Structures are given as structure tokens and as C-alpha cells.
Amino acid sequence: MKLILTVLIFTFLSAGKVCSQTYRSTFTTTDRNIDIEKLADPKVIFLYDDFVEAKVYQRGKVSDAEINYRLLTDEVIIRTDHPGTIKSLYGNNLDSLITQDNRLIVFVPEIGFAEKIRTQTSRYFIKYQTNHLMTEMKPGAYGVSSPTSSTQPVRNIATDGAYAAGGSNYIHLENTTGNEVQVILTSKPNFMIYYQEQYQSASNRRELVRVLPGNYRSDINSFIRSENISFDNRDDLIKLAGFLDQLDY
């Protein structure tokens, strides 16, 4: 196996801290069955760099648990009382959970697990996710490989056995090319608004002003510029939600 790993980190994470900004993990490999959890940086796979304590509200009951969130598979996992045993927390059984750093995580059938931003209207969410791209490498000048613009079909990321079943739980991609491939994993917080009975994504300023009524466009643009709002930064998205919540739409 040939492996080159590059990680571009735009935020520092100490123990138990959540990813707040965009970053990317890139590697190349010739493996046919690519073990993502082994080859990629953990911070593009998990929301936290370790399990964190949380209050879990489930079917009217409250319990303490250690949880983490798998970005690639949209899955909350819980460390059980049995050493070395982890299980999945299924969304349809979850009311909500509050992590030790006071994040309110809910399950929304239309979008999966997301952080609900606390506002009066309760219509703003941050969806943490990691996107992946796999590209076949082609020999170029002087024998140096580079990504080709034409990609081979890539199967959806899957898990080898479910946590609840106690299987081997690595996340993998299948390399159908039989050649060297480059895998790019990009993780970022995604701002979402519940508006007109839909969950709508706004990953930048232009998308946001298209989603909301046009008569607020000038106000929104002015606020984003004056506050230097970054759609890749969780704290900025919370500040933006607070501003939007004051608008009458």
C-alpha cells in the first residue's frame, strides 16, 4: 500500500472540543477496500476528537452517556458500560441530547442529526458533515502521478457491520479502478434554515439571500460584511442566526 497523508487544519481542537471550521484530509492509496478510519485524519470522521459526556433525552427518559458523532455516516455513537463496546443511537428513538459543551443535538428526519441553534423561532440548525471525492491517479510527466479529471464510479461510504451488532465497524470506500486513487475528505459546518416548510441549506451569503425574502437582502448583506461572518465558522453561524431571528419573515 502506498500512502501519502496531508491534513489542512483551520482550527485547533483540544480534548473533547468540536470541529468549528472547515478542514480537509487528503491521501492516496492503492488499496481496493479503503479503510477510511485508518487512513484519514480522525477529525474528518468524528465531530469530537474523543467521546464526550452528554445528557440523552430518549422516549421521555433522561440518561448520562459518553457520545460522539460520525460525520461520514450521520450516526451518533455511545460508549456502553461494557468495556470496548460501542453502539449506535438511532434517530427515531431520540428526543434530543445536550453535550458537555452545551450543544443541543436533535434528529430531524429530513436532514439527520444536527445542532439546533437556540433562538426564539427555533428554525436554525448546523449540520456537521464530511463530503468525499475519490479520483483515479494517472501517470504524468516524468512518471509523477496526478488526479485525472475523469473519475471512476465510487460506491457510497458504508460501514462493515453495525455497532449495535458488534461487528467490525470501520468506514470504507471501494476502489473499483484497481489503480492508485486520491481521496479527499472535506469537513465543514453547514447552516440550515427551516423556512416555507422546508429545511434549506445556505452554505454562503449568496445562497442565504436567495433563500430568504428579497426585501431583507440589503440588511443581511450589511450584517455579514460588518460582522465579517464566515459560513465555515460555527460561532459566526450562531451570531448570524441571532440576527436573522430578529427579522420578520
CSV table of C-alpha atoms in Angstrom, one decimal:
chain,number,residue,atom,x,y,z
A,1,MET,CA,0.0,0.0,0.0
A,2,LYS,CA,1.2,3.5,-0.9
A,3,LEU,CA,0.0,6.2,1.4
A,4,ILE,CA,0.5,10.0,1.4
A,5,LEU,CA,-1.5,11.9,4.0
A,6,THR,CA,-2.0,15.6,4.1
A,7,VAL,CA,-4.1,17.4,6.6
A,8,LEU,CA,-5.0,21.1,6.4
A,9,ILE,CA,-6.5,22.2,9.7
A,10,PHE,CA,-8.1,25.6,10.1
A,11,THR,CA,-8.9,25.3,13.8
A,12,PHE,CA,-7.2,23.8,16.9
A,13,LEU,CA,-9.1,21.1,18.8
A,14,SER,CA,-8.2,20.2,22.3
A,15,ALA,CA,-9.6,17.2,24.1
A,16,GLY,CA,-13.4,17.0,23.8
A,17,LYS,CA,-13.7,20.0,21.5
A,18,VAL,CA,-15.9,20.1,18.5
A,19,CYS,CA,-15.0,20.9,14.9
A,20,SER,CA,-15.9,24.6,14.4
A,21,GLN,CA,-14.4,25.3,10.9
A,22,THR,CA,-13.7,23.7,7.6
A,23,TYR,CA,-10.7,21.5,7.1
A,24,ARG,CA,-9.6,18.8,4.7
A,25,SER,CA,-7.8,15.4,4.7
A,26,THR,CA,-6.2,14.1,1.5
A,27,PHE,CA,-4.4,10.8,0.9
A,28,THR,CA,-3.6,8.5,-2.0
A,29,THR,CA,-3.7,4.7,-1.8
A,30,THR,CA,-3.8,1.6,-4.0
A,31,ASP,CA,-6.0,-0.4,-1.6
A,32,ARG,CA,-9.0,-1.9,-3.2
A,33,ASN,CA,-11.0,-1.7,0.0
A,34,ILE,CA,-10.1,1.7,1.6
A,35,ASP,CA,-10.3,1.8,5.4
A,36,ILE,CA,-11.3,5.5,5.9
A,37,GLU,CA,-10.9,5.4,9.7
A,38,LYS,CA,-7.3,4.1,9.3
A,39,LEU,CA,-6.1,6.4,6.6
A,40,ALA,CA,-7.9,9.7,7.1
A,41,ASP,CA,-7.4,12.1,10.0
A,42,PRO,CA,-10.0,11.4,12.7
A,43,LYS,CA,-11.2,14.9,12.7
A,44,VAL,CA,-12.9,14.5,9.3
A,45,ILE,CA,-14.6,11.3,10.6
A,46,PHE,CA,-15.8,12.4,14.1
A,47,LEU,CA,-17.3,15.6,15.4
A,48,TYR,CA,-15.3,15.3,18.6
A,49,ASP,CA,-11.7,14.1,19.0
A,50,ASP,CA,-12.8,11.8,21.8
A,51,PHE,CA,-16.1,10.7,23.4
A,52,VAL,CA,-17.8,13.5,25.4
A,53,GLU,CA,-20.3,13.4,28.2
A,54,ALA,CA,-23.9,14.2,27.3
A,55,LYS,CA,-27.5,14.1,28.6
A,56,VAL,CA,-29.5,11.9,26.4
A,57,TYR,CA,-33.3,12.5,26.2
A,58,GLN,CA,-34.9,9.5,24.7
A,59,ARG,CA,-38.6,8.5,24.8
A,60,GLY,CA,-39.2,10.7,27.8
A,61,LYS,CA,-36.3,9.4,29.8
A,62,VAL,CA,-33.0,11.1,30.6
A,63,SER,CA,-29.7,9.3,30.9
A,64,ASP,CA,-26.0,10.2,31.1
A,65,ALA,CA,-23.8,8.8,28.3
A,66,GLU,CA,-20.5,9.3,26.5
A,67,ILE,CA,-21.2,10.1,22.9
A,68,ASN,CA,-19.5,11.0,19.6
A,69,TYR,CA,-20.8,11.7,16.1
A,70,ARG,CA,-19.6,10.1,12.9
A,71,LEU,CA,-19.7,12.8,10.2
A,72,LEU,CA,-19.4,10.4,7.3
A,73,THR,CA,-22.3,8.2,8.2
A,74,ASP,CA,-24.6,10.7,10.1
A,75,GLU,CA,-24.5,8.5,13.2
A,76,VAL,CA,-24.4,9.2,16.9
A,77,ILE,CA,-22.5,6.5,18.8
A,78,ILE,CA,-22.5,5.8,22.5
A,79,ARG,CA,-19.8,4.1,24.7
A,80,THR,CA,-21.6,1.5,26.7
A,81,ASP,CA,-20.9,0.2,30.2
A,82,HIS,CA,-19.2,-2.8,28.7
A,83,PRO,CA,-15.5,-2.0,28.1
A,84,GLY,CA,-14.7,-1.7,24.4
A,85,THR,CA,-18.4,-1.9,23.3
A,86,ILE,CA,-20.0,0.9,21.2
A,87,LYS,CA,-23.5,1.1,19.9
A,88,SER,CA,-25.4,3.4,17.5
A,89,LEU,CA,-28.1,5.8,18.8
A,90,TYR,CA,-30.9,5.6,16.3
A,91,GLY,CA,-32.6,8.9,15.5
A,92,ASN,CA,-36.2,7.8,15.6
A,93,ASN,CA,-35.7,6.9,19.3
A,94,LEU,CA,-34.0,10.2,20.2
A,95,ASP,CA,-35.7,13.3,21.5
A,96,SER,CA,-32.5,15.3,21.9
A,97,LEU,CA,-29.1,15.3,23.6
A,98,ILE,CA,-27.1,18.0,25.2
A,99,THR,CA,-23.3,17.7,25.2
A,100,GLN,CA,-21.0,18.8,27.9
A,101,ASP,CA,-20.1,21.9,25.9
A,102,ASN,CA,-23.9,22.8,25.8
A,103,ARG,CA,-24.7,21.9,22.2
A,104,LEU,CA,-28.2,20.8,21.6
A,105,ILE,CA,-28.2,17.9,19.2
A,106,VAL,CA,-31.5,16.8,17.6
A,107,PHE,CA,-32.6,14.3,15.0
A,108,VAL,CA,-34.6,15.7,12.0
A,109,PRO,CA,-35.8,13.0,9.6
A,110,GLU,CA,-35.3,15.3,6.6
A,111,ILE,CA,-31.6,16.1,7.4
A,112,GLY,CA,-30.5,13.6,10.1
A,113,PHE,CA,-28.6,14.7,13.2
A,114,ALA,CA,-27.9,18.4,13.6
A,115,GLU,CA,-27.1,21.0,16.2
A,116,LYS,CA,-30.2,23.2,16.9
A,117,ILE,CA,-29.3,26.8,17.5
A,118,ARG,CA,-31.2,28.2,20.4
A,119,THR,CA,-33.3,31.1,19.2
A,120,GLN,CA,-36.9,32.2,19.8
A,121,THR,CA,-38.1,30.8,16.5
A,122,SER,CA,-36.0,27.6,16.7
A,123,ARG,CA,-35.6,27.5,12.9
A,124,TYR,CA,-31.8,27.5,12.6
A,125,PHE,CA,-29.5,24.4,12.5
A,126,ILE,CA,-25.9,23.5,11.9
A,127,LYS,CA,-25.5,20.3,10.0
A,128,TYR,CA,-22.0,18.9,10.6
A,129,GLN,CA,-20.9,16.7,7.7
A,130,THR,CA,-17.9,15.4,5.7
A,131,ASN,CA,-18.0,15.1,1.9
A,132,HIS,CA,-15.8,12.7,0.0
A,133,LEU,CA,-14.3,12.6,-3.5
A,134,MET,CA,-12.2,9.7,-4.9
A,135,THR,CA,-10.3,10.3,-8.1
A,136,GLU,CA,-8.1,7.9,-10.1
A,137,MET,CA,-4.4,8.9,-10.4
A,138,LYS,CA,-2.8,8.9,-13.9
A,139,PRO,CA,0.9,8.8,-14.6
A,140,GLY,CA,2.0,12.2,-15.9
A,141,ALA,CA,5.3,13.8,-16.9
A,142,TYR,CA,8.4,12.2,-15.5
A,143,GLY,CA,6.3,9.4,-14.0
A,144,VAL,CA,4.6,11.6,-11.5
A,145,SER,CA,1.0,10.7,-10.8
A,146,SER,CA,-1.7,13.4,-10.7
A,147,PRO,CA,-5.5,13.2,-10.4
A,148,THR,CA,-7.4,12.8,-13.7
A,149,SER,CA,-10.5,14.8,-14.4
A,150,SER,CA,-12.4,11.7,-15.2
A,151,THR,CA,-13.4,9.7,-12.2
A,152,GLN,CA,-14.4,6.1,-11.8
A,153,PRO,CA,-17.7,5.2,-10.2
A,154,VAL,CA,-17.5,5.3,-6.4
A,155,ARG,CA,-19.8,3.4,-4.1
A,156,ASN,CA,-21.4,5.2,-1.2
A,157,ILE,CA,-19.4,5.1,2.0
A,158,ALA,CA,-20.6,2.1,4.1
A,159,THR,CA,-19.8,0.6,7.4
A,160,ASP,CA,-18.7,-3.0,7.7
A,161,GLY,CA,-21.2,-4.2,10.2
A,162,ALA,CA,-23.4,-2.1,12.6
A,163,TYR,CA,-22.2,-1.0,16.0
A,164,ALA,CA,-25.3,-2.5,17.5
A,165,ALA,CA,-24.5,-5.8,16.0
A,166,GLY,CA,-21.0,-5.7,17.5
A,167,GLY,CA,-19.4,-6.1,14.0
A,168,SER,CA,-16.1,-4.6,12.8
A,169,ASN,CA,-17.0,-1.0,12.4
A,170,TYR,CA,-14.6,0.7,10.0
A,171,ILE,CA,-15.8,3.0,7.3
A,172,HIS,CA,-14.7,2.0,3.9
A,173,LEU,CA,-14.8,3.0,0.2
A,174,GLU,CA,-14.3,0.5,-2.6
A,175,ASN,CA,-11.6,1.4,-5.2
A,176,THR,CA,-13.1,-0.1,-8.4
A,177,THR,CA,-10.2,1.2,-10.6
A,178,GLY,CA,-7.6,-1.3,-9.4
A,179,ASN,CA,-5.1,1.6,-9.6
A,180,GLU,CA,-3.9,4.4,-7.3
A,181,VAL,CA,-6.6,6.8,-6.2
A,182,GLN,CA,-6.7,10.1,-4.4
A,183,VAL,CA,-9.3,10.5,-1.7
A,184,ILE,CA,-10.3,14.0,-0.4
A,185,LEU,CA,-12.4,14.4,2.7
A,186,THR,CA,-13.7,17.8,3.5
A,187,SER,CA,-15.5,18.6,6.7
A,188,LYS,CA,-17.5,21.7,7.5
A,189,PRO,CA,-20.5,23.0,9.4
A,190,ASN,CA,-23.5,23.7,7.2
A,191,PHE,CA,-26.0,26.4,8.0
A,192,MET,CA,-29.6,25.3,7.6
A,193,ILE,CA,-32.9,27.2,7.9
A,194,TYR,CA,-36.4,25.8,8.3
A,195,TYR,CA,-38.4,28.1,6.1
A,196,GLN,CA,-41.6,27.7,4.0
A,197,GLU,CA,-42.0,24.2,5.5
A,198,GLN,CA,-38.6,23.0,4.2
A,199,TYR,CA,-35.1,22.7,5.6
A,200,GLN,CA,-33.0,24.8,3.3
A,201,SER,CA,-29.2,24.9,3.1
A,202,ALA,CA,-27.2,28.2,3.0
A,203,SER,CA,-23.5,27.5,2.7
A,204,ASN,CA,-22.6,31.1,1.7
A,205,ARG,CA,-24.0,34.6,1.5
A,206,ARG,CA,-25.5,34.2,-2.0
A,207,GLU,CA,-27.4,31.1,-1.1
A,208,LEU,CA,-28.7,32.7,2.1
A,209,VAL,CA,-30.2,35.8,0.4
A,210,ARG,CA,-31.8,33.5,-2.3
A,211,VAL,CA,-33.5,31.5,0.5
A,212,LEU,CA,-34.9,34.5,2.4
A,213,PRO,CA,-37.3,37.2,1.2
A,214,GLY,CA,-35.7,39.7,-1.1
A,215,ASN,CA,-36.7,42.8,1.0
A,216,TYR,CA,-34.1,41.7,3.6
A,217,ARG,CA,-31.2,41.3,1.2
A,218,SER,CA,-29.6,44.6,1.9
A,219,ASP,CA,-29.8,44.1,5.7
A,220,ILE,CA,-28.4,40.6,5.5
A,221,ASN,CA,-25.5,41.6,3.3
A,222,SER,CA,-24.7,44.6,5.5
A,223,PHE,CA,-24.7,42.4,8.6
A,224,ILE,CA,-22.5,39.7,7.1
A,225,ARG,CA,-20.0,42.3,5.9
A,226,SER,CA,-19.9,44.4,9.1
A,227,GLU,CA,-19.5,41.3,11.3
A,228,ASN,CA,-17.2,39.5,8.9
A,229,ILE,CA,-19.3,36.4,9.1
A,230,SER,CA,-17.7,33.2,7.9
A,231,PHE,CA,-20.0,30.3,6.9
A,232,ASP,CA,-17.3,27.9,7.8
A,233,ASN,CA,-17.2,29.0,11.5
A,234,ARG,CA,-19.7,27.7,14.0
A,235,ASP,CA,-19.6,30.8,16.3
A,236,ASP,CA,-20.3,33.1,13.3
A,237,LEU,CA,-23.3,30.9,12.3
A,238,ILE,CA,-24.7,31.2,15.7
A,239,LYS,CA,-24.3,35.0,15.6
A,240,LEU,CA,-25.9,35.0,12.1
A,241,ALA,CA,-28.9,33.0,13.4
A,242,GLY,CA,-29.4,35.6,16.2
A,243,PHE,CA,-29.5,38.4,13.7
A,244,LEU,CA,-31.9,36.6,11.3
A,245,ASP,CA,-34.2,35.7,14.2
A,246,GLN,CA,-35.0,39.4,14.6
A,247,LEU,CA,-36.3,39.7,11.0
A,248,ASP,CA,-40.0,39.3,10.4
A,249,TYR,CA,-40.3,36.7,7.7
